[in-house]
């Protein structure tokens, strides 16, 4: 069997020049591994991130499958474990730290202490807010990439990246999950979160 | 003068707080997070965080969904 570094080099041979080494040296925390977190994690893994710190307390349910990166055969499994298996199947060289736990205002800084950047991938608006507050209080110099307004269908051009300081929020800042969630629009925002994270970590333009 | 979201201009007054500005603009506390000059202001500090003349305030609306 080939050694991992050679596999690694071939996986990333189509990457943007200069990005692979920077991403390989970077750690990203993912708070919540649902529609946003699972899809952002897969994008970061394919891009060649060196380390992912995944946290979520839930099990995979059938109702997750319309937008989250899991399979029917994952139903009943621990989300962070199912996601870790998928990432390892893309590239076993990615370091994974998985926490099957509820992220809270009290443990967020500790869980993600070694992350260079945090992806906020919660579903409740109140949780989004306290996570941003906890992160900025503990690591004001490190970026947090959140999402707000990801629901419904269409309206692609309403999704934007808005930022202030080290806070980046992607979405339309309006649509709420009560109107329903669709794979394409959730995935669009999740991939934009990953895209912003990759740009920040590689020093490229957002 | 306070600038909100790079768009709205609100007159500055001595002692003006984030809470005062949000009331003046009619924002709902439950669904926003606010930065002043690029620094996030925790919700608990809205009533005491004093804005200076020229502050640049960004209000993010937070919507459920993830």
mmCIF file of C-alpha atoms in Angstrom:
data_model
loop_
_atom_site.group_PDB
_atom_site.id
_atom_site.type_symbol
_atom_site.label_atom_id
_atom_site.label_comp_id
_atom_site.label_asym_id
_atom_site.label_seq_id
_atom_site.Cartn_x
_atom_site.Cartn_y
_atom_site.Cartn_z
ATOM 1 C CA UNK A 1 0.000 0.000 0.000
ATOM 2 C CA UNK A 2 1.247 3.464 -0.872
ATOM 3 C CA UNK A 3 2.289 5.721 1.937
ATOM 4 C CA UNK A 4 -0.104 8.526 2.805
ATOM 5 C CA UNK A 5 2.139 11.467 1.770
ATOM 6 C CA UNK A 6 2.256 10.228 -1.847
ATOM 7 C CA UNK A 7 -1.521 9.783 -1.944
ATOM 8 C CA UNK A 8 -1.816 13.223 -0.393
ATOM 9 C CA UNK A 9 0.292 14.832 -3.103
ATOM 10 C CA UNK A 10 -1.795 13.319 -5.878
ATOM 11 C CA UNK A 11 -5.136 14.270 -4.309
ATOM 12 C CA UNK A 12 -4.137 17.903 -4.249
ATOM 13 C CA UNK A 13 -2.253 18.191 -7.535
ATOM 14 C CA UNK A 14 -5.063 20.291 -9.062
ATOM 15 C CA UNK A 15 -5.168 22.670 -6.082
ATOM 16 C CA UNK A 16 -4.520 26.372 -6.493
ATOM 17 C CA UNK A 17 -0.714 26.791 -6.407
ATOM 18 C CA UNK A 18 0.520 27.895 -2.996
ATOM 19 C CA UNK A 19 -2.652 26.847 -1.158
ATOM 20 C CA UNK A 20 -1.965 23.203 -0.346
ATOM 21 C CA UNK A 21 0.887 23.743 2.125
ATOM 22 C CA UNK A 22 -0.976 26.499 3.962
ATOM 23 C CA UNK A 23 -4.150 24.444 4.245
ATOM 24 C CA UNK A 24 -2.234 21.361 5.362
ATOM 25 C CA UNK A 25 -0.799 23.429 8.225
ATOM 26 C CA UNK A 26 -4.227 24.765 9.280
ATOM 27 C CA UNK A 27 -6.855 23.642 11.776
ATOM 28 C CA UNK A 28 -10.534 24.452 11.469
ATOM 29 C CA UNK A 29 -13.198 23.935 14.124
ATOM 30 C CA UNK A 30 -16.732 23.037 13.066
ATOM 31 C CA UNK A 31 -19.422 23.775 15.647
ATOM 32 C CA UNK A 32 -22.388 21.656 14.603
ATOM 33 C CA UNK A 33 -22.254 18.914 11.976
ATOM 34 C CA UNK A 34 -25.666 19.269 10.343
ATOM 35 C CA UNK A 35 -26.522 20.885 7.007
ATOM 36 C CA UNK A 36 -23.859 23.552 7.217
ATOM 37 C CA UNK A 37 -21.186 21.726 9.203
ATOM 38 C CA UNK A 38 -21.192 18.401 7.370
ATOM 39 C CA UNK A 39 -21.022 20.033 3.933
ATOM 40 C CA UNK A 40 -18.406 22.603 4.962
ATOM 41 C CA UNK A 41 -16.284 19.832 6.506
ATOM 42 C CA UNK A 42 -16.350 17.787 3.298
ATOM 43 C CA UNK A 43 -15.362 20.844 1.232
ATOM 44 C CA UNK A 44 -12.483 21.618 3.592
ATOM 45 C CA UNK A 45 -11.355 17.995 3.540
ATOM 46 C CA UNK A 46 -11.324 17.915 -0.263
ATOM 47 C CA UNK A 47 -9.417 21.206 -0.311
ATOM 48 C CA UNK A 48 -6.701 19.670 1.868
ATOM 49 C CA UNK A 49 -7.192 21.077 5.345
ATOM 50 C CA UNK A 50 -4.689 19.568 7.781
ATOM 51 C CA UNK A 51 -6.923 19.184 10.792
ATOM 52 C CA UNK A 52 -10.628 19.367 11.590
ATOM 53 C CA UNK A 53 -12.132 19.629 15.060
ATOM 54 C CA UNK A 54 -15.744 18.438 14.802
ATOM 55 C CA UNK A 55 -18.348 18.837 17.542
ATOM 56 C CA UNK A 56 -22.009 17.803 17.565
ATOM 57 C CA UNK A 57 -24.097 15.784 20.016
ATOM 58 C CA UNK A 58 -26.685 14.381 17.598
ATOM 59 C CA UNK A 59 -27.313 11.098 15.852
ATOM 60 C CA UNK A 60 -28.054 10.967 12.126
ATOM 61 C CA UNK A 61 -31.814 10.970 11.412
ATOM 62 C CA UNK A 62 -33.689 10.290 8.182
ATOM 63 C CA UNK A 63 -34.910 13.905 8.084
ATOM 64 C CA UNK A 64 -31.272 15.056 7.871
ATOM 65 C CA UNK A 65 -30.712 13.418 4.501
ATOM 66 C CA UNK A 66 -32.375 16.152 2.403
ATOM 67 C CA UNK A 67 -29.409 18.460 3.016
ATOM 68 C CA UNK A 68 -26.764 16.919 5.266
ATOM 69 C CA UNK A 69 -23.817 14.936 3.974
ATOM 70 C CA UNK A 70 -24.842 11.525 5.311
ATOM 71 C CA UNK A 71 -26.217 8.313 3.829
ATOM 72 C CA UNK A 72 -29.298 6.246 4.665
ATOM 73 C CA UNK A 73 -26.902 3.668 6.103
ATOM 74 C CA UNK A 74 -25.691 6.318 8.592
ATOM 75 C CA UNK A 75 -29.129 6.743 10.223
ATOM 76 C CA UNK A 76 -28.768 6.085 13.950
ATOM 77 C CA UNK A 77 -25.028 6.654 13.937
ATOM 78 C CA UNK A 78 -23.266 9.407 15.860
ATOM 79 C CA UNK A 79 -22.973 12.339 13.443
ATOM 80 C CA UNK A 80 -19.375 13.240 14.200
ATOM 81 C CA UNK A 81 -18.352 9.596 13.791
ATOM 82 C CA UNK A 82 -20.208 9.159 10.491
ATOM 83 C CA UNK A 83 -18.706 12.399 9.194
ATOM 84 C CA UNK A 84 -15.227 11.405 10.342
ATOM 85 C CA UNK A 85 -15.538 8.098 8.428
ATOM 86 C CA UNK A 86 -16.479 9.978 5.270
ATOM 87 C CA UNK A 87 -13.561 12.405 5.632
ATOM 88 C CA UNK A 88 -11.156 9.553 6.282
ATOM 89 C CA UNK A 89 -12.459 7.903 3.099
ATOM 90 C CA UNK A 90 -11.529 11.057 1.164
ATOM 91 C CA UNK A 91 -8.106 11.403 2.764
ATOM 92 C CA UNK A 92 -6.977 9.369 5.769
ATOM 93 C CA UNK A 93 -4.130 11.842 6.302
ATOM 94 C CA UNK A 94 -6.437 14.546 7.683
ATOM 95 C CA UNK A 95 -6.173 14.804 11.453
ATOM 96 C CA UNK A 96 -9.617 14.578 13.022
ATOM 97 C CA UNK A 97 -10.646 15.489 16.546
ATOM 98 C CA UNK A 98 -14.245 14.484 17.153
ATOM 99 C CA UNK A 99 -16.375 15.512 20.099
ATOM 100 C CA UNK A 100 -19.781 13.963 20.563
ATOM 101 C CA UNK A 101 -20.961 16.667 22.864
ATOM 102 C CA UNK A 102 -23.214 19.680 22.971
ATOM 103 C CA UNK A 103 -21.203 22.812 22.321
ATOM 104 C CA UNK A 104 -22.070 25.335 25.041
ATOM 105 C CA UNK A 105 -20.982 28.820 26.076
ATOM 106 C CA UNK A 106 -18.944 27.117 28.796
ATOM 107 C CA UNK A 107 -17.014 24.600 26.672
ATOM 108 C CA UNK A 108 -16.703 26.235 23.220
ATOM 109 C CA UNK A 109 -13.331 27.906 23.844
ATOM 110 C CA UNK A 110 -11.862 24.701 25.248
ATOM 111 C CA UNK A 111 -13.225 22.433 22.486
ATOM 112 C CA UNK A 112 -11.881 24.648 19.707
ATOM 113 C CA UNK A 113 -8.800 26.057 21.457
ATOM 114 C CA UNK A 114 -6.477 24.676 18.774
ATOM 115 C CA UNK A 115 -8.517 25.859 15.793
ATOM 116 C CA UNK A 116 -7.118 28.685 13.679
ATOM 117 C CA UNK A 117 -10.652 29.488 12.538
ATOM 118 C CA UNK A 118 -14.153 28.434 13.582
ATOM 119 C CA UNK A 119 -17.108 27.593 11.350
ATOM 120 C CA UNK A 120 -20.388 28.351 13.124
ATOM 121 C CA UNK A 121 -22.832 25.728 11.878
ATOM 122 C CA UNK A 122 -25.656 25.802 14.427
ATOM 123 C CA UNK A 123 -29.326 25.986 13.568
ATOM 124 C CA UNK A 124 -30.708 28.284 16.299
ATOM 125 C CA UNK A 125 -30.109 32.028 15.980
ATOM 126 C CA UNK A 126 -29.583 32.398 19.741
ATOM 127 C CA UNK A 127 -26.854 29.743 19.632
ATOM 128 C CA UNK A 128 -25.175 31.466 16.697
ATOM 129 C CA UNK A 129 -24.993 34.615 18.793
ATOM 130 C CA UNK A 130 -23.530 33.116 21.970
ATOM 131 C CA UNK A 131 -20.997 31.127 19.964
ATOM 132 C CA UNK A 132 -19.776 34.299 18.254
ATOM 133 C CA UNK A 133 -19.601 36.036 21.634
ATOM 134 C CA UNK A 134 -17.708 33.168 23.266
ATOM 135 C CA UNK A 135 -15.267 32.859 20.355
ATOM 136 C CA UNK A 136 -14.556 36.603 20.096
ATOM 137 C CA UNK A 137 -14.073 36.841 23.860
ATOM 138 C CA UNK A 138 -11.533 33.985 23.925
ATOM 139 C CA UNK A 139 -9.849 34.398 20.529
ATOM 140 C CA UNK A 140 -10.488 37.930 19.253
ATOM 141 C CA UNK A 141 -7.703 37.638 16.684
ATOM 142 C CA UNK A 142 -9.053 34.439 15.085
ATOM 143 C CA UNK A 143 -11.832 34.496 12.456
ATOM 144 C CA UNK A 144 -15.283 32.996 12.897
ATOM 145 C CA UNK A 145 -17.309 32.208 9.782
ATOM 146 C CA UNK A 146 -21.016 31.937 10.510
ATOM 147 C CA UNK A 147 -24.234 31.620 8.551
ATOM 148 C CA UNK A 148 -27.596 33.358 8.735
ATOM 149 C CA UNK A 149 -30.462 33.060 6.272
ATOM 150 C CA UNK A 150 -30.021 29.774 4.399
ATOM 151 C CA UNK A 151 -33.604 28.558 4.063
ATOM 152 C CA UNK A 152 -36.007 28.135 1.167
ATOM 153 C CA UNK A 153 -35.374 27.638 -2.534
ATOM 154 C CA UNK A 154 -33.744 29.849 -5.161
ATOM 155 C CA UNK A 155 -32.738 33.471 -4.510
ATOM 156 C CA UNK A 156 -29.094 32.543 -4.974
ATOM 157 C CA UNK A 157 -27.996 36.113 -5.516
ATOM 158 C CA UNK A 158 -29.451 37.106 -2.141
ATOM 159 C CA UNK A 159 -26.724 35.089 -0.434
ATOM 160 C CA UNK A 160 -23.766 37.286 0.428
ATOM 161 C CA UNK A 161 -20.660 37.384 2.590
ATOM 162 C CA UNK A 162 -20.842 40.188 5.127
ATOM 163 C CA UNK A 163 -18.048 40.897 7.546
ATOM 164 C CA UNK A 164 -16.843 43.116 10.349
ATOM 165 C CA UNK A 165 -13.461 42.627 12.005
ATOM 166 C CA UNK A 166 -12.884 38.884 12.264
ATOM 167 C CA UNK A 167 -16.574 38.000 11.951
ATOM 168 C CA UNK A 168 -17.897 36.732 8.625
ATOM 169 C CA UNK A 169 -21.577 35.889 8.141
ATOM 170 C CA UNK A 170 -22.883 34.216 5.014
ATOM 171 C CA UNK A 171 -26.494 34.018 3.913
ATOM 172 C CA UNK A 172 -29.378 36.335 3.180
ATOM 173 C CA UNK A 173 -29.770 37.271 6.888
ATOM 174 C CA UNK A 174 -33.515 36.870 6.491
ATOM 175 C CA UNK A 175 -34.942 33.453 5.612
ATOM 176 C CA UNK A 176 -35.696 31.249 8.612
ATOM 177 C CA UNK A 177 -35.851 27.450 8.754
ATOM 178 C CA UNK A 178 -39.622 27.421 9.363
ATOM 179 C CA UNK A 179 -40.100 27.882 5.583
ATOM 180 C CA UNK A 180 -38.139 24.686 4.953
ATOM 181 C CA UNK A 181 -34.567 23.798 4.078
ATOM 182 C CA UNK A 182 -33.254 22.583 0.710
ATOM 183 C CA UNK A 183 -29.998 20.804 -0.052
ATOM 184 C CA UNK A 184 -28.860 23.200 -2.755
ATOM 185 C CA UNK A 185 -29.283 26.432 -0.809
ATOM 186 C CA UNK A 186 -27.895 25.030 2.467
ATOM 187 C CA UNK A 187 -25.001 23.489 0.538
ATOM 188 C CA UNK A 188 -24.380 26.781 -1.242
ATOM 189 C CA UNK A 189 -23.953 28.599 2.083
ATOM 190 C CA UNK A 190 -21.893 25.765 3.603
ATOM 191 C CA UNK A 191 -19.556 25.800 0.630
ATOM 192 C CA UNK A 192 -19.320 29.585 0.831
ATOM 193 C CA UNK A 193 -18.345 29.230 4.492
ATOM 194 C CA UNK A 194 -15.619 26.787 3.446
ATOM 195 C CA UNK A 195 -14.603 29.107 0.607
ATOM 196 C CA UNK A 196 -14.206 32.076 2.962
ATOM 197 C CA UNK A 197 -12.294 29.896 5.446
ATOM 198 C CA UNK A 198 -9.943 28.669 2.711
ATOM 199 C CA UNK A 199 -9.336 32.224 1.473
ATOM 200 C CA UNK A 200 -8.584 33.449 4.997
ATOM 201 C CA UNK A 201 -6.235 30.557 5.739
ATOM 202 C CA UNK A 202 -4.338 30.932 2.470
ATOM 203 C CA UNK A 203 -4.182 34.728 2.551
ATOM 204 C CA UNK A 204 -6.240 35.126 -0.585
ATOM 205 C CA UNK A 205 -8.956 37.621 -1.313
ATOM 206 C CA UNK A 206 -12.326 36.837 0.280
ATOM 207 C CA UNK B 1 -22.437 60.778 13.385
ATOM 208 C CA UNK B 2 -22.779 56.987 13.670
ATOM 209 C CA UNK B 3 -22.666 54.837 10.536
ATOM 210 C CA UNK B 4 -24.754 51.647 10.574
ATOM 211 C CA UNK B 5 -24.102 48.865 8.065
ATOM 212 C CA UNK B 6 -22.116 51.288 5.861
ATOM 213 C CA UNK B 7 -25.452 52.785 4.878
ATOM 214 C CA UNK B 8 -27.519 54.537 7.551
ATOM 215 C CA UNK B 9 -26.260 57.690 9.261
ATOM 216 C CA UNK B 10 -27.578 58.392 12.750
ATOM 217 C CA UNK B 11 -26.825 61.509 14.775
ATOM 218 C CA UNK B 12 -24.451 60.907 17.688
ATOM 219 C CA UNK B 13 -25.302 62.052 21.229
ATOM 220 C CA UNK B 14 -23.190 62.079 24.378
ATOM 221 C CA UNK B 15 -23.783 58.850 26.331
ATOM 222 C CA UNK B 16 -25.318 56.996 23.390
ATOM 223 C CA UNK B 17 -25.213 53.209 23.883
ATOM 224 C CA UNK B 18 -25.661 50.236 21.549
ATOM 225 C CA UNK B 19 -29.006 49.612 23.252
ATOM 226 C CA UNK B 20 -30.117 53.192 22.592
ATOM 227 C CA UNK B 21 -29.083 52.997 18.963
ATOM 228 C CA UNK B 22 -30.885 49.679 18.452
ATOM 229 C CA UNK B 23 -34.098 51.094 19.990
ATOM 230 C CA UNK B 24 -33.824 54.172 17.798
ATOM 231 C CA UNK B 25 -33.459 51.939 14.744
ATOM 232 C CA UNK B 26 -36.162 49.489 15.838
ATOM 233 C CA UNK B 27 -34.009 46.352 15.913
ATOM 234 C CA UNK B 28 -35.178 43.227 17.736
ATOM 235 C CA UNK B 29 -32.515 42.133 20.228
ATOM 236 C CA UNK B 30 -33.340 38.441 20.022
ATOM 237 C CA UNK B 31 -32.141 38.095 16.468
ATOM 238 C CA UNK B 32 -29.122 40.315 15.985
ATOM 239 C CA UNK B 33 -25.458 40.530 16.823
ATOM 240 C CA UNK B 34 -23.597 43.821 16.735
ATOM 241 C CA UNK B 35 -20.040 44.985 16.130
ATOM 242 C CA UNK B 36 -18.680 48.445 16.817
ATOM 243 C CA UNK B 37 -15.550 49.404 14.890
ATOM 244 C CA UNK B 38 -14.998 45.741 14.032
ATOM 245 C CA UNK B 39 -15.312 44.437 17.606
ATOM 246 C CA UNK B 40 -18.246 42.278 18.668
ATOM 247 C CA UNK B 41 -20.296 43.714 21.532
ATOM 248 C CA UNK B 42 -21.805 40.991 23.750
ATOM 249 C CA UNK B 43 -25.550 41.286 24.245
ATOM 250 C CA UNK B 44 -25.059 41.800 27.990
ATOM 251 C CA UNK B 45 -23.083 44.978 27.256
ATOM 252 C CA UNK B 46 -25.568 46.674 24.909
ATOM 253 C CA UNK B 47 -26.883 48.884 27.727
ATOM 254 C CA UNK B 48 -23.454 50.044 28.881
ATOM 255 C CA UNK B 49 -21.329 50.078 25.717
ATOM 256 C CA UNK B 50 -20.873 53.770 24.819
ATOM 257 C CA UNK B 51 -20.610 54.731 21.176
ATOM 258 C CA UNK B 52 -18.155 57.441 20.186
ATOM 259 C CA UNK B 53 -18.813 60.030 17.544
ATOM 260 C CA UNK B 54 -17.806 58.396 14.265
ATOM 261 C CA UNK B 55 -18.402 54.794 15.407
ATOM 262 C CA UNK B 56 -19.037 52.340 12.613
ATOM 263 C CA UNK B 57 -21.702 49.889 13.724
ATOM 264 C CA UNK B 58 -22.564 46.674 11.913
ATOM 265 C CA UNK B 59 -25.801 44.873 12.767
ATOM 266 C CA UNK B 60 -26.070 41.272 11.590
ATOM 267 C CA UNK B 61 -29.508 39.704 11.536
ATOM 268 C CA UNK B 62 -29.397 36.112 12.757
ATOM 269 C CA UNK B 63 -31.952 33.737 11.270
ATOM 270 C CA UNK B 64 -32.586 30.134 12.331
ATOM 271 C CA UNK B 65 -31.279 27.349 10.087
ATOM 272 C CA UNK B 66 -28.231 25.147 9.904
#
